[in-house]
Coordinates of C-alpha atoms in Angstrom, one line a residue:
X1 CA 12.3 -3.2 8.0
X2 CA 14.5 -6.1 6.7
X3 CA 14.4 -9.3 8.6
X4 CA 17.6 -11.0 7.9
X5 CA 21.7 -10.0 7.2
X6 CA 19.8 -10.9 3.1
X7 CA 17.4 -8.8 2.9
X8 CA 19.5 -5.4 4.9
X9 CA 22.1 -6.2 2.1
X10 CA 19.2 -5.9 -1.0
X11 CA 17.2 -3.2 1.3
X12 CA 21.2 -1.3 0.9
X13 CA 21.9 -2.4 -2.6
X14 CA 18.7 -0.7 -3.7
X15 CA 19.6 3.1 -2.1
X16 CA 22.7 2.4 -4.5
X17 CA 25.4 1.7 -1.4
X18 CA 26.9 -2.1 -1.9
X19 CA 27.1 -3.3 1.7
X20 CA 29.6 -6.4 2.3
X21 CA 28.4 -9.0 4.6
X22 CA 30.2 -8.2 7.3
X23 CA 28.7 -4.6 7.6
X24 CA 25.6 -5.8 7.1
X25 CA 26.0 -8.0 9.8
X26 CA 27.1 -5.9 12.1
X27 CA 23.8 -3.4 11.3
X28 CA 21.8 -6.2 11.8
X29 CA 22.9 -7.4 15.2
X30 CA 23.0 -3.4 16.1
X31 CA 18.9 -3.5 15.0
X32 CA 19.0 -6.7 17.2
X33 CA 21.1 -5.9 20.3
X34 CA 19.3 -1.9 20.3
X35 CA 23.8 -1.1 20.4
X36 CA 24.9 1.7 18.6
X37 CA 27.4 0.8 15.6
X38 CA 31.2 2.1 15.6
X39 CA 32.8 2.5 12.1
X40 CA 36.0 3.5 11.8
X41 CA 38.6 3.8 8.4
X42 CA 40.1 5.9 6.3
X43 CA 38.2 9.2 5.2
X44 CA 36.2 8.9 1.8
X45 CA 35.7 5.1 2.3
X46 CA 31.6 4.9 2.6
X47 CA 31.4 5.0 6.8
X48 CA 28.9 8.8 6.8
X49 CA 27.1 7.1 4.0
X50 CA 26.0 3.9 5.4
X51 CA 24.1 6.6 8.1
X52 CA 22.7 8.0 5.4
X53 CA 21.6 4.8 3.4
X54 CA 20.3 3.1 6.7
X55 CA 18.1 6.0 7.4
X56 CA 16.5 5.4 3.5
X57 CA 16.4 1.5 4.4
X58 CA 14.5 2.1 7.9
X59 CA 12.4 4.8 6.5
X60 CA 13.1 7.5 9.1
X61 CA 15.5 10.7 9.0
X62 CA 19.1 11.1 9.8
X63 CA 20.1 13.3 12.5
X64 CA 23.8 14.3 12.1
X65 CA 26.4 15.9 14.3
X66 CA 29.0 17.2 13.4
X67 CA 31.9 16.4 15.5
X68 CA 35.0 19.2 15.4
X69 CA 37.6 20.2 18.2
X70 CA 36.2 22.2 21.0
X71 CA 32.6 20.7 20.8
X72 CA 31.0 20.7 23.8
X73 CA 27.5 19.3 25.4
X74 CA 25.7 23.1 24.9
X75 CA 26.5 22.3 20.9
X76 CA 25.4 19.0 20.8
X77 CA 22.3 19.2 23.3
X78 CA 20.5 22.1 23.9
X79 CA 20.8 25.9 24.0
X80 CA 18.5 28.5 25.8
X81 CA 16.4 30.8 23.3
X82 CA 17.9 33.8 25.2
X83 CA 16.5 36.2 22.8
X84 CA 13.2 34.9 23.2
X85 CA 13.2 34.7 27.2
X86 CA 14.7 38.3 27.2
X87 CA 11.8 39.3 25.0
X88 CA 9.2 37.5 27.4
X89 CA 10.7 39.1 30.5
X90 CA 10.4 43.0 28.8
X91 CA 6.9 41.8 28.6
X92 CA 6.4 40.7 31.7
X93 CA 7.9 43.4 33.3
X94 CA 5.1 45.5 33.7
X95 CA 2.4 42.4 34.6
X96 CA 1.5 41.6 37.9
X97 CA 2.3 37.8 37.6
X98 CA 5.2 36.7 40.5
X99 CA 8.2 36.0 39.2
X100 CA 8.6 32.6 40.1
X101 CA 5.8 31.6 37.2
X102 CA 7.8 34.1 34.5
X103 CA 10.8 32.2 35.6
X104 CA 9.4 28.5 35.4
X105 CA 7.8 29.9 32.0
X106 CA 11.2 31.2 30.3
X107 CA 12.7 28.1 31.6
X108 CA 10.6 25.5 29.8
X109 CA 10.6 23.7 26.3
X110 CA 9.2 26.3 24.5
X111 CA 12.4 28.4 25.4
X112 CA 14.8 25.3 24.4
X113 CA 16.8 25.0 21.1
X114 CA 17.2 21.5 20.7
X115 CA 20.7 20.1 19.0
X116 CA 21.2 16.3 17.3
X117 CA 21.1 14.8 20.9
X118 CA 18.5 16.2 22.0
X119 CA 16.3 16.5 18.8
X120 CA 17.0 12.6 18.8
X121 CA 16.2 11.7 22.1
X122 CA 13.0 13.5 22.1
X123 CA 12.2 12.7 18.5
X124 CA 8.0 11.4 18.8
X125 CA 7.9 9.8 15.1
X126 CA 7.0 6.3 14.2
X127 CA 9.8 5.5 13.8
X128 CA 12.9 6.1 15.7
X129 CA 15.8 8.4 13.4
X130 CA 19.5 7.3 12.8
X131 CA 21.6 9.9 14.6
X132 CA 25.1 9.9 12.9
X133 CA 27.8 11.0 15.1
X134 CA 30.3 11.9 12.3
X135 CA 34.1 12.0 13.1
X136 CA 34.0 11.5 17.2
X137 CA 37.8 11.6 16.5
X138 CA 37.7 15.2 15.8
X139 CA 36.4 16.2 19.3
X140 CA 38.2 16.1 22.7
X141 CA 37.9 13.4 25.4
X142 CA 36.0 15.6 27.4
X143 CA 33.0 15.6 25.0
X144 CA 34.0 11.7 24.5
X145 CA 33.4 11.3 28.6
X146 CA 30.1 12.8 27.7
X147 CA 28.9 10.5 24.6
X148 CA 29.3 8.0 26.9
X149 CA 26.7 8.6 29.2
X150 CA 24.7 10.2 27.1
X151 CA 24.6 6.8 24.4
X152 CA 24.6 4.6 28.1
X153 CA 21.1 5.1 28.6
X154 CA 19.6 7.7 26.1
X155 CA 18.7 10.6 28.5
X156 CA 19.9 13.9 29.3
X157 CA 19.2 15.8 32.5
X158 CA 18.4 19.7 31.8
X159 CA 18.5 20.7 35.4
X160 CA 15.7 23.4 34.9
X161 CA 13.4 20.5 33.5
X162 CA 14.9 17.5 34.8
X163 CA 15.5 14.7 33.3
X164 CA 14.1 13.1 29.7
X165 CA 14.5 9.8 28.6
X166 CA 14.2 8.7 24.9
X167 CA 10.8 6.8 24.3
X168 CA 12.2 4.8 21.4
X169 CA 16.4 5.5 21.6
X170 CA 17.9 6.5 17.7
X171 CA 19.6 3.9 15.9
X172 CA 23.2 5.5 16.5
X173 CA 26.4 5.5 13.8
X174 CA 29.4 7.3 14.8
X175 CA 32.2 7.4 12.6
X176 CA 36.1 8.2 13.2
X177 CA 38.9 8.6 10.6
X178 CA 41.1 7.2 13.5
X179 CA 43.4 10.9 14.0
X180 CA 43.5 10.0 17.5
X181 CA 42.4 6.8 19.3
X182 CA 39.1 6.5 20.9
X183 CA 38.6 5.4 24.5
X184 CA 38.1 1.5 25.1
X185 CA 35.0 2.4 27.3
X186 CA 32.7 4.2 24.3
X187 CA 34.3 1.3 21.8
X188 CA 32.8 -1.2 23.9
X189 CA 29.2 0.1 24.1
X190 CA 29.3 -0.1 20.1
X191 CA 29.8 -3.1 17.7
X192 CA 33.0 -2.0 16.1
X193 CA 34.0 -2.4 12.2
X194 CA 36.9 -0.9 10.3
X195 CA 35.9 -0.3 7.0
X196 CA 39.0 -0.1 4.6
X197 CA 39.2 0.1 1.0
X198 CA 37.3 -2.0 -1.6
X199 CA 38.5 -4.7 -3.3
X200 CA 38.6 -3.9 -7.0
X201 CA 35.3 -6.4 -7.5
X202 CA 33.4 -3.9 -4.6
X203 CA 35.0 -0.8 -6.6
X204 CA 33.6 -2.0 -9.6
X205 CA 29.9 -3.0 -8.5
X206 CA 29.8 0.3 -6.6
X207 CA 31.0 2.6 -9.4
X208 CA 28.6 0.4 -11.9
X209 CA 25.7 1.3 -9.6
X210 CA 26.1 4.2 -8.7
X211 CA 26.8 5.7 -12.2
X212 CA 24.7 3.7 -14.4
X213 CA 26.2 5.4 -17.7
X214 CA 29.7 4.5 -17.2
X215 CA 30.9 2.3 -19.9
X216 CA 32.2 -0.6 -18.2
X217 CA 35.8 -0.7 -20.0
X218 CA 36.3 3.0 -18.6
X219 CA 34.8 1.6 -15.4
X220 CA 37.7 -1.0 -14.9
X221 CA 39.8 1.3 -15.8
X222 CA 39.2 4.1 -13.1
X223 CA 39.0 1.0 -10.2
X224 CA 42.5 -0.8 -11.3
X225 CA 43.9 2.5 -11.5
X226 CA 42.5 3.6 -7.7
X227 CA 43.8 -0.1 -6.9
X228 CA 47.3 0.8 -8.0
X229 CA 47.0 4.4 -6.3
X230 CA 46.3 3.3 -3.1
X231 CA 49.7 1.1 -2.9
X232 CA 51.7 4.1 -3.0
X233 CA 52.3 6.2 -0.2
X234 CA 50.5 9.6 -0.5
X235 CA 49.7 12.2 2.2
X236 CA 46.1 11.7 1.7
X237 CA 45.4 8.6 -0.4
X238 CA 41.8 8.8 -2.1
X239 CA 38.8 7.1 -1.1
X240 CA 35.5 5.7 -3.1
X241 CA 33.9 9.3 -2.7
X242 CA 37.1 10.5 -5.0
X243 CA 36.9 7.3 -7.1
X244 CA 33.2 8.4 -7.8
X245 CA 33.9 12.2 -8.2
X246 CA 36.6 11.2 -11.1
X247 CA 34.4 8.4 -12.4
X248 CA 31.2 11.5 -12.6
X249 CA 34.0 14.0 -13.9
X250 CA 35.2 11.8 -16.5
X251 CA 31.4 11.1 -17.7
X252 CA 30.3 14.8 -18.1
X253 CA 33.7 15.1 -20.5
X254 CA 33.1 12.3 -22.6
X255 CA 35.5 10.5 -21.8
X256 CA 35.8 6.3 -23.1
X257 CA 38.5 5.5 -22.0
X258 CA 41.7 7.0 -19.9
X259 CA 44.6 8.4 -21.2
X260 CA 47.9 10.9 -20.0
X261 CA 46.3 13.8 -21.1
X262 CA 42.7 13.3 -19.2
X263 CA 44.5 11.8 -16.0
X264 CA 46.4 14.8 -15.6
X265 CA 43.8 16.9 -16.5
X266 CA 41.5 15.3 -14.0
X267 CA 43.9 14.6 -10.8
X268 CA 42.1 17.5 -8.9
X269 CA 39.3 15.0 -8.6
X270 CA 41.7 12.6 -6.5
X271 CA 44.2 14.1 -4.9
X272 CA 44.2 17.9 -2.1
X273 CA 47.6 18.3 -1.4
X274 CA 50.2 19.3 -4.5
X275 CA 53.1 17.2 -3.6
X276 CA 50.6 13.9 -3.7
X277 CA 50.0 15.0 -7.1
X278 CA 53.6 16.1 -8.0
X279 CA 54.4 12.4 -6.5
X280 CA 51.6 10.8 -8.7
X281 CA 52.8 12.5 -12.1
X282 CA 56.5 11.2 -11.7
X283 CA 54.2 7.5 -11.8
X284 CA 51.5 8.2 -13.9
X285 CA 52.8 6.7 -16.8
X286 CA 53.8 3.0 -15.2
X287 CA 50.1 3.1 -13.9
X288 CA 48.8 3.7 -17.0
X289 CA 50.8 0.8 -18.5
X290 CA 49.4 -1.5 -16.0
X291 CA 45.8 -0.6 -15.7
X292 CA 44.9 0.6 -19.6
X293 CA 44.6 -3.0 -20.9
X294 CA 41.5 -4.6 -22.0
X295 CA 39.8 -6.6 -19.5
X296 CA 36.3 -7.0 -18.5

Protein backbone atom coordinates (compact mmCIF):
# COMPACT_ATOMS: atom_id res chain seq x y z
CA UNK A 1 0.00 0.00 0.00
CA UNK A 2 1.74 3.37 -0.92
CA UNK A 3 3.20 5.31 1.89
CA UNK A 4 3.26 8.83 0.77
CA UNK A 5 0.88 11.43 -1.70
CA UNK A 6 4.47 10.11 -4.27
CA UNK A 7 4.10 6.83 -4.28
CA UNK A 8 -0.32 6.73 -4.53
CA UNK A 9 0.38 9.01 -7.54
CA UNK A 10 3.04 6.27 -9.30
CA UNK A 11 0.90 3.28 -7.55
CA UNK A 12 -2.20 5.36 -10.04
CA UNK A 13 0.03 6.17 -12.88
CA UNK A 14 0.78 2.58 -13.24
CA UNK A 15 -3.27 1.17 -13.51
CA UNK A 16 -2.99 3.88 -16.44
CA UNK A 17 -5.29 6.71 -14.49
CA UNK A 18 -2.96 10.09 -14.12
CA UNK A 19 -3.96 11.36 -10.68
CA UNK A 20 -3.14 15.22 -9.99
CA UNK A 21 -1.73 16.01 -6.71
CA UNK A 22 -4.50 17.27 -5.29
CA UNK A 23 -6.59 13.94 -5.68
CA UNK A 24 -4.05 12.13 -4.62
CA UNK A 25 -3.89 14.02 -1.63
CA UNK A 26 -7.12 13.90 -0.76
CA UNK A 27 -6.92 9.67 -1.19
CA UNK A 28 -4.17 9.76 0.94
CA UNK A 29 -5.41 11.69 3.92
CA UNK A 30 -8.91 9.52 3.27
CA UNK A 31 -6.33 6.11 3.83
CA UNK A 32 -5.04 8.34 6.84
CA UNK A 33 -8.20 9.91 8.53
CA UNK A 34 -10.24 6.13 7.72
CA UNK A 35 -13.03 9.27 5.96
CA UNK A 36 -14.74 8.31 3.04
CA UNK A 37 -13.86 10.57 -0.12
CA UNK A 38 -16.54 12.88 -1.97
CA UNK A 39 -15.93 13.55 -5.73
CA UNK A 40 -18.02 15.52 -7.43
CA UNK A 41 -17.84 17.10 -11.37
CA UNK A 42 -19.08 16.89 -14.55
CA UNK A 43 -20.08 13.24 -15.93
CA UNK A 44 -17.21 11.54 -18.03
CA UNK A 45 -14.48 13.33 -16.10
CA UNK A 46 -12.54 10.19 -14.31
CA UNK A 47 -14.54 10.38 -10.64
CA UNK A 48 -16.10 6.24 -11.09
CA UNK A 49 -12.71 5.47 -12.29
CA UNK A 50 -10.49 6.59 -9.54
CA UNK A 51 -12.85 3.78 -7.40
CA UNK A 52 -11.87 1.50 -9.80
CA UNK A 53 -8.08 2.27 -10.04
CA UNK A 54 -7.79 2.64 -6.16
CA UNK A 55 -9.21 -0.77 -5.76
CA UNK A 56 -6.14 -2.16 -8.35
CA UNK A 57 -3.68 0.16 -6.19
CA UNK A 58 -4.85 -1.36 -2.67
CA UNK A 59 -5.21 -4.72 -4.07
CA UNK A 60 -8.82 -5.53 -2.94
CA UNK A 61 -12.25 -5.51 -4.97
CA UNK A 62 -14.63 -2.72 -5.70
CA UNK A 63 -18.08 -2.95 -4.51
CA UNK A 64 -20.30 -0.62 -6.56
CA UNK A 65 -23.74 0.75 -6.07
CA UNK A 66 -25.53 2.05 -8.25
CA UNK A 67 -27.34 4.96 -7.20
CA UNK A 68 -30.83 5.85 -9.36
CA UNK A 69 -34.17 7.62 -8.20
CA UNK A 70 -36.37 5.61 -5.92
CA UNK A 71 -33.40 3.59 -4.30
CA UNK A 72 -34.08 2.55 -1.15
CA UNK A 73 -32.24 0.78 1.95
CA UNK A 74 -33.90 -3.01 0.89
CA UNK A 75 -31.74 -2.25 -2.54
CA UNK A 76 -28.77 -1.23 -1.17
CA UNK A 77 -28.59 -3.55 2.05
CA UNK A 78 -30.26 -6.66 2.22
CA UNK A 79 -33.22 -8.66 0.91
CA UNK A 80 -34.88 -11.83 2.39
CA UNK A 81 -34.41 -15.12 0.20
CA UNK A 82 -38.20 -15.42 0.31
CA UNK A 83 -38.09 -18.21 -2.15
CA UNK A 84 -35.82 -20.14 -0.11
CA UNK A 85 -37.58 -19.59 3.38
CA UNK A 86 -40.92 -20.51 1.63
CA UNK A 87 -39.23 -23.66 0.35
CA UNK A 88 -37.84 -24.45 4.07
CA UNK A 89 -41.23 -23.86 5.64
CA UNK A 90 -43.19 -26.53 2.92
CA UNK A 91 -40.45 -28.64 4.43
CA UNK A 92 -40.90 -28.08 7.63
CA UNK A 93 -44.42 -28.36 7.63
CA UNK A 94 -44.81 -31.73 8.19
CA UNK A 95 -41.67 -32.02 11.03
CA UNK A 96 -42.32 -31.96 14.49
CA UNK A 97 -39.67 -29.15 15.25
CA UNK A 98 -41.69 -25.82 17.07
CA UNK A 99 -42.01 -23.18 15.08
CA UNK A 100 -40.14 -20.72 16.97
CA UNK A 101 -36.66 -22.72 15.82
CA UNK A 102 -38.12 -22.81 11.82
CA UNK A 103 -38.68 -19.20 12.41
CA UNK A 104 -35.23 -18.18 14.00
CA UNK A 105 -33.82 -20.62 11.17
CA UNK A 106 -35.60 -18.78 8.01
CA UNK A 107 -34.58 -15.66 9.63
CA UNK A 108 -30.85 -16.04 9.71
CA UNK A 109 -27.86 -15.26 7.32
CA UNK A 110 -28.21 -18.18 5.37
CA UNK A 111 -31.70 -16.69 4.26
CA UNK A 112 -30.10 -13.08 3.63
CA UNK A 113 -29.25 -11.65 0.15
CA UNK A 114 -26.63 -9.28 0.80
CA UNK A 115 -26.43 -5.82 -1.45
CA UNK A 116 -23.13 -3.33 -1.79
CA UNK A 117 -23.64 -2.20 1.98
CA UNK A 118 -24.01 -5.00 3.31
CA UNK A 119 -21.63 -7.28 1.20
CA UNK A 120 -19.08 -4.43 2.29
CA UNK A 121 -19.59 -4.20 5.78
CA UNK A 122 -19.42 -7.81 6.33
CA UNK A 123 -16.71 -8.37 3.76
CA UNK A 124 -13.99 -10.93 5.91
CA UNK A 125 -10.97 -10.47 3.32
CA UNK A 126 -7.46 -9.24 4.09
CA UNK A 127 -7.98 -6.57 2.96
CA UNK A 128 -10.88 -4.23 3.26
CA UNK A 129 -12.85 -3.45 -0.51
CA UNK A 130 -13.47 0.05 -2.01
CA UNK A 131 -17.22 0.51 -2.07
CA UNK A 132 -18.07 3.11 -4.76
CA UNK A 133 -21.24 4.89 -4.21
CA UNK A 134 -21.76 6.10 -7.83
CA UNK A 135 -24.02 9.14 -8.55
CA UNK A 136 -25.60 9.73 -4.81
CA UNK A 137 -27.15 12.70 -6.81
CA UNK A 138 -29.43 10.40 -8.57
CA UNK A 139 -31.16 9.14 -5.41
CA UNK A 140 -33.60 11.01 -3.11
CA UNK A 141 -32.81 12.65 0.32
CA UNK A 142 -34.55 9.97 1.98
CA UNK A 143 -31.87 7.36 0.91
CA UNK A 144 -29.25 10.39 1.49
CA UNK A 145 -30.71 10.51 5.36
CA UNK A 146 -29.78 6.84 5.30
CA UNK A 147 -26.04 6.98 3.85
CA UNK A 148 -25.47 8.99 6.50
CA UNK A 149 -25.87 6.78 9.26
CA UNK A 150 -24.96 3.99 7.59
CA UNK A 151 -21.14 5.68 6.50
CA UNK A 152 -21.36 7.28 10.43
CA UNK A 153 -20.27 4.26 11.98
CA UNK A 154 -20.24 1.29 9.39
CA UNK A 155 -23.10 -0.90 10.82
CA UNK A 156 -26.53 -1.75 9.98
CA UNK A 157 -29.09 -3.11 12.29
CA UNK A 158 -31.27 -6.14 10.69
CA UNK A 159 -33.83 -6.32 13.37
CA UNK A 160 -34.25 -10.18 13.01
CA UNK A 161 -30.31 -10.50 13.65
CA UNK A 162 -29.39 -7.40 15.28
CA UNK A 163 -26.93 -5.41 14.74
CA UNK A 164 -23.42 -5.96 12.65
CA UNK A 165 -20.66 -3.78 12.70
CA UNK A 166 -17.87 -3.77 9.93
CA UNK A 167 -14.60 -5.46 11.27
CA UNK A 168 -12.36 -3.45 8.91
CA UNK A 169 -14.88 -0.46 7.39
CA UNK A 170 -14.48 -0.21 3.08
CA UNK A 171 -12.50 2.52 1.81
CA UNK A 172 -15.74 4.50 0.52
CA UNK A 173 -15.92 6.85 -2.97
CA UNK A 174 -19.15 8.27 -3.73
CA UNK A 175 -19.48 10.26 -6.72
CA UNK A 176 -22.17 12.97 -7.87
CA UNK A 177 -22.55 14.76 -11.27
CA UNK A 178 -24.03 17.60 -9.01
CA UNK A 179 -28.03 17.35 -10.70
CA UNK A 180 -29.13 18.28 -7.44
CA UNK A 181 -27.16 19.45 -4.38
CA UNK A 182 -26.10 17.18 -1.66
CA UNK A 183 -26.84 17.71 2.02
CA UNK A 184 -24.03 19.68 4.10
CA UNK A 185 -24.31 16.86 6.79
CA UNK A 186 -23.03 13.74 4.35
CA UNK A 187 -20.46 16.45 2.56
CA UNK A 188 -18.92 16.88 5.88
CA UNK A 189 -18.24 13.27 6.87
CA UNK A 190 -16.28 13.05 3.38
CA UNK A 191 -13.14 15.03 2.19
CA UNK A 192 -14.68 16.73 -0.80
CA UNK A 193 -12.95 17.34 -4.36
CA UNK A 194 -14.49 18.68 -7.54
CA UNK A 195 -12.86 17.21 -10.24
CA UNK A 196 -13.33 19.34 -13.50
CA UNK A 197 -11.79 19.00 -16.79
CA UNK A 198 -8.10 18.47 -17.60
CA UNK A 199 -5.90 20.86 -18.63
CA UNK A 200 -4.70 20.06 -22.20
CA UNK A 201 -1.06 18.83 -20.55
CA UNK A 202 -3.43 16.08 -18.19
CA UNK A 203 -5.43 15.38 -21.58
CA UNK A 204 -2.51 14.65 -23.30
CA UNK A 205 -0.54 12.37 -20.70
CA UNK A 206 -3.87 10.56 -20.10
CA UNK A 207 -4.72 9.90 -23.71
CA UNK A 208 -0.72 8.98 -24.30
CA UNK A 209 -1.13 6.41 -21.59
CA UNK A 210 -3.88 5.08 -21.90
CA UNK A 211 -3.63 4.49 -25.72
CA UNK A 212 -0.08 3.76 -26.24
CA UNK A 213 -0.41 3.56 -30.22
CA UNK A 214 -1.70 6.98 -30.71
CA UNK A 215 0.62 8.96 -32.73
CA UNK A 216 1.37 11.87 -30.70
CA UNK A 217 0.58 14.69 -33.55
CA UNK A 218 -3.09 12.96 -33.74
CA UNK A 219 -2.89 12.98 -29.96
CA UNK A 220 -2.56 16.90 -29.72
CA UNK A 221 -4.85 17.12 -32.06
CA UNK A 222 -7.90 15.25 -30.39
CA UNK A 223 -6.90 17.20 -26.79
CA UNK A 224 -6.76 20.94 -28.36
CA UNK A 225 -9.78 20.13 -30.12
CA UNK A 226 -11.78 18.76 -26.74
CA UNK A 227 -10.06 22.05 -25.24
CA UNK A 228 -11.83 24.17 -27.70
CA UNK A 229 -15.17 22.02 -27.43
CA UNK A 230 -15.54 22.43 -24.04
CA UNK A 231 -15.66 26.49 -24.33
CA UNK A 232 -18.74 26.27 -26.08
CA UNK A 233 -21.95 25.88 -24.63
CA UNK A 234 -23.47 22.41 -25.40
CA UNK A 235 -26.27 20.51 -23.67
CA UNK A 236 -23.91 17.80 -22.59
CA UNK A 237 -20.30 18.85 -23.11
CA UNK A 238 -17.92 15.69 -23.37
CA UNK A 239 -15.72 14.35 -20.85
CA UNK A 240 -12.17 12.31 -20.97
CA UNK A 241 -14.33 8.99 -21.26
CA UNK A 242 -15.54 10.57 -24.80
CA UNK A 243 -12.06 12.13 -25.42
CA UNK A 244 -10.80 8.45 -25.19
CA UNK A 245 -13.70 6.71 -27.02
CA UNK A 246 -12.88 9.20 -30.19
CA UNK A 247 -9.15 8.96 -29.54
CA UNK A 248 -9.80 4.55 -29.63
CA UNK A 249 -12.31 5.16 -32.62
CA UNK A 250 -9.98 7.24 -34.60
CA UNK A 251 -7.13 4.37 -34.02
CA UNK A 252 -9.11 1.37 -35.28
CA UNK A 253 -9.77 3.67 -38.70
CA UNK A 254 -6.47 4.58 -39.27
CA UNK A 255 -6.60 7.68 -38.87
CA UNK A 256 -3.09 10.26 -38.64
CA UNK A 257 -4.28 13.04 -38.35
CA UNK A 258 -7.91 14.94 -38.18
CA UNK A 259 -9.72 16.26 -40.84
CA UNK A 260 -13.75 17.61 -41.84
CA UNK A 261 -14.52 14.50 -43.20
CA UNK A 262 -13.36 12.03 -40.11
CA UNK A 263 -14.71 14.76 -37.45
CA UNK A 264 -18.04 14.53 -38.82
CA UNK A 265 -17.85 11.06 -39.38
CA UNK A 266 -16.77 10.46 -35.87
CA UNK A 267 -18.99 13.09 -33.69
CA UNK A 268 -21.18 10.11 -32.36
CA UNK A 269 -18.09 9.36 -30.30
CA UNK A 270 -18.51 13.00 -28.51
CA UNK A 271 -21.60 14.23 -28.52
CA UNK A 272 -25.76 12.23 -27.40
CA UNK A 273 -27.97 14.84 -28.09
CA UNK A 274 -28.47 16.08 -32.10
CA UNK A 275 -28.75 19.66 -31.66
CA UNK A 276 -25.12 19.59 -29.68
CA UNK A 277 -23.94 18.12 -32.76
CA UNK A 278 -25.98 20.32 -35.26
CA UNK A 279 -24.46 23.28 -32.97
CA UNK A 280 -20.83 21.78 -33.33
CA UNK A 281 -21.03 21.41 -37.31
CA UNK A 282 -22.02 25.19 -37.78
CA UNK A 283 -18.18 25.49 -35.79
CA UNK A 284 -16.38 22.64 -36.96
CA UNK A 285 -14.48 24.24 -39.40
CA UNK A 286 -13.03 27.39 -37.03
CA UNK A 287 -11.96 24.49 -34.64
CA UNK A 288 -10.27 22.82 -37.11
CA UNK A 289 -8.38 25.97 -38.16
CA UNK A 290 -7.20 26.47 -34.62
CA UNK A 291 -6.32 23.08 -33.43
CA UNK A 292 -4.85 21.24 -36.93
CA UNK A 293 -1.48 22.98 -36.72
CA UNK A 294 1.71 21.34 -35.98
CA UNK A 295 2.80 21.38 -32.51
CA UNK A 296 4.23 18.88 -30.23
Amino acid sequence: MPLSIEELQQAMAEHQYIADRALATTVYLAQALQKPIFLEGEAGVGKTEVAKVLAKVFDTNVIRLQCYEGIDANHALYEWNYAKQIMRIRLEEKGDKPKEHLEKSIYSEEYLIKRSLLEAITSDSLRPPVLLIDEIDRSDEEFEAFLLEVLSDFQVTIPEIGTIVAKKPPFVVLTSNRTREIHDALKRRCLYLWIAYPTFEREYEIVTTRIPLINERLAAQVCRFMQAVRLMDFFKRPGVAETLDWARALLALSVDELDKETVTATLGCLFKYREDMQKMMAELDAILARVCVPSL
